Amino acid sequence: MKKVSDYFGMNVFNDAKMQERLPKPIYKALRKTIENGEALDITIANVVAHAMKDWAIEMGCTHYTHWFQPMTGVTAEKHDSFISPKGDEVIMEFSGKELIKGEPDASSFPSGGIRATFEARGYTTWDPTSPAFVRDGTLYIPTAFCSYTGELLDKKTPLLRSMERLSDEAVKILHLLGKTEVTRVATTVGPEQEYFLIDKDLFNKRVDLKMTGRTLFGAKAPKGQELEDHYFGAINTRVAAYMRDLDEELWKLGIFAKTKHNEVAPSQHELAPVFTTSNIATDHNELTMEIMQKVAEKHNMVCLLHEKPFKGVNGSGKHNNWSISTNTGENLLNPGKNPEKNTQFLLFLAAIVKAVDEYQDLLRITVASAGNDHRLGANEAPPAIISMYLGDDLDALVHSIIKGEDYHSHKAARMQTGVDVLADFKKDNSDRNRTSPFAFTGNKFEFRALGSSLNIGCPNYMLNTMVAEELSQFYEALKNSIDVEVVAKELIKQVFTEHSRIIFNGDNYSGEWVKEAERRGLLNMKTLPEAFEKLLDQKNIDLFAKNNIYSEEELRARHEIELDMYSKQINIEGLTMQQMARKDIIPAVSAFIHELADTAVAKKAVSKQISTKSEEKLIVSLSDKLDKFIRLTDELRDEVCTASSLTDPQEEASYYQKNVIPKMEELREVGDRMEMETSQKFWPYPSYTELLFSV
Ligand code: ADP
Ligand code: MG
């Protein structure tokens, strides 16, 4: 048995290896860059590159790649070998310049019209705050990606910028409160990742899963998640072997994979890592999603990361646990024993409350995707209405502050199990509210509306930026006050009073909440095209420009890219459905009808007395449905045609959402009813029963 501690991080050029392999002054300079964001000198980069290359070659590498996160939502890489000709031989070389800068052709990555193709040059630049690692004989270097003229083309750069913004503003506030020893603040994230595992042979028989990641047809299995027997259930042998392999691969890459369990739906599982800084957590989550899929292949399974692979069973999300902590090791979202006296905590809490209220549209936008639209508000994930949950104690505290009343915090009660051999323990002060999109869970917030395939960089730079903005406003209000404590308390009261509408502790799945939220003036944007109409509101343009995250032009580009990707995805779904209908389903049902007719004729040939009523009934029923099915397939074709002929990205996306998706649903409805009436022998695809209970 290998010991985890012996191989944890073996494929990473981590701090220990840097310390061991770099001359002391170089190591120190690099640490300064990593910890304080100081610019890196090329002479230092040269030495680091050399050491990195030597280590990578020892690890069996022949290539290196700049690894980046373009707007497509999947990571990108272009491999270069280390070889450099020397006469008719080669030596292995890797310079500081190659480490720092790469030039992938940027023309094939989405830029939202920022760059014309003739200015296709793009740059990747080394992000020294996220360690390089080795995979499949290649040295991977995490990088940011931008255009020749400096516009952002990726998801990492805004995250890095937002982390710096939040740090700057939080440090200013902490200094005002007397914590002058704090020099940097980092946001931390722990993402809980849900996924499905299905058998690969079955997957290969489903063109919808292959093309779109979700089933476009498929009648409900007799058993779904009703019995709730899968959640936290015993993990079966095949899945357990997969999870073991997965953990091992992740640990080798220094990823803190910690918790694993079965989820609510059959074949659904979850993996959660120990939290780390937002930037590394994002890189690690991207890697985790890739490795989940690779390891599944080895086990002849497919890992589905789509938000809604199966109709009628819970889809997959990702909980983004987020907090802020100082370089002195203090978690700023820890309320402590007496939150009512903890001005620092209350200020940060107030900043978050104000941010979530003022930028609820951005939080909704950042989790919007074609896949996630199926989940939000469908009673399996939070609604599309953004609100926050504070738990009973904090909620009471906030309300006592608003009313100007005294507040005494409750002591955490002891949980008594009533069984002597079981130890009693302290109960958490806040119970879980599983239905809230943004819930306080003791010393962090859990943003629960993310879809499973999302790059978590996006919600995190939104959160960091909007909280940085509020803190900078707080700083302006506090900086000249003689008694900061007194003015801070007034500010906290004012903010809670003005923004308490965003706090909701009840059941977010209930119909009453939808009405109540509307009464409170909260937004309820059910779909991506609807949500994106808000992205370019002046207040959002101002937020990003003022905090140096995006220029207006870059924000417009992002707007266009996201809408375009949405339209493309629905377009592919619409085309795939038509192909399935015409090439597989219509011929299959027709053949089954033919067999029924043959049977009826054969029966009559034996004796006119034999009843053929059942065959006739089925033939009539299926023939009617088939007519309707063919008509709807034609209508879907026309709707997809109209949608794709539109040129304005917003109009096109809205057309897909309002016209194409409902048509797809209508077609599916008839298709699924035919599946229920057609012999399995004739039906061209594995059923939900097979798919969901295959591993
Ligand atoms: P819970 O059971 O309340 O959800 P866990 O301890 O299981 O809490 O944590 C869930 C996720 O939250 C894990 O990924 C964990 O690493 C992460 N987490 C815990 N503390 C923090 C923090 N301070 N910042 C960010 N994430 C955190
Ligand atoms: Mg959780």
mmCIF file of C-alpha atoms and ligand atoms in Angstrom, residues 192 270 319 321 432 434 441 444 446 448, ligand 2:
data_model
loop_
_atom_site.group_PDB
_atom_site.id
_atom_site.type_symbol
_atom_site.label_atom_id
_atom_site.label_comp_id
_atom_site.label_asym_id
_atom_site.label_seq_id
_atom_site.Cartn_x
_atom_site.Cartn_y
_atom_site.Cartn_z
ATOM 1 C CA GLU A 192 -18.457 20.945 -3.950
ATOM 2 C CA GLU A 270 -20.213 14.456 -5.236
ATOM 3 C CA HIS A 319 -21.675 24.776 -4.175
ATOM 4 C CA ASN A 321 -18.079 28.003 -0.387
ATOM 5 C CA ARG A 432 -28.903 24.391 7.108
ATOM 6 C CA ARG A 434 -30.801 23.877 1.662
ATOM 7 C CA THR A 441 -22.756 28.566 7.075
ATOM 8 C CA LYS A 444 -18.326 31.374 5.106
ATOM 9 C CA GLU A 446 -22.167 29.074 0.329
ATOM 10 C CA ARG A 448 -25.455 27.359 -4.220
HETATM 11 MG MG MG B 2 -22.187 22.251 1.697
#
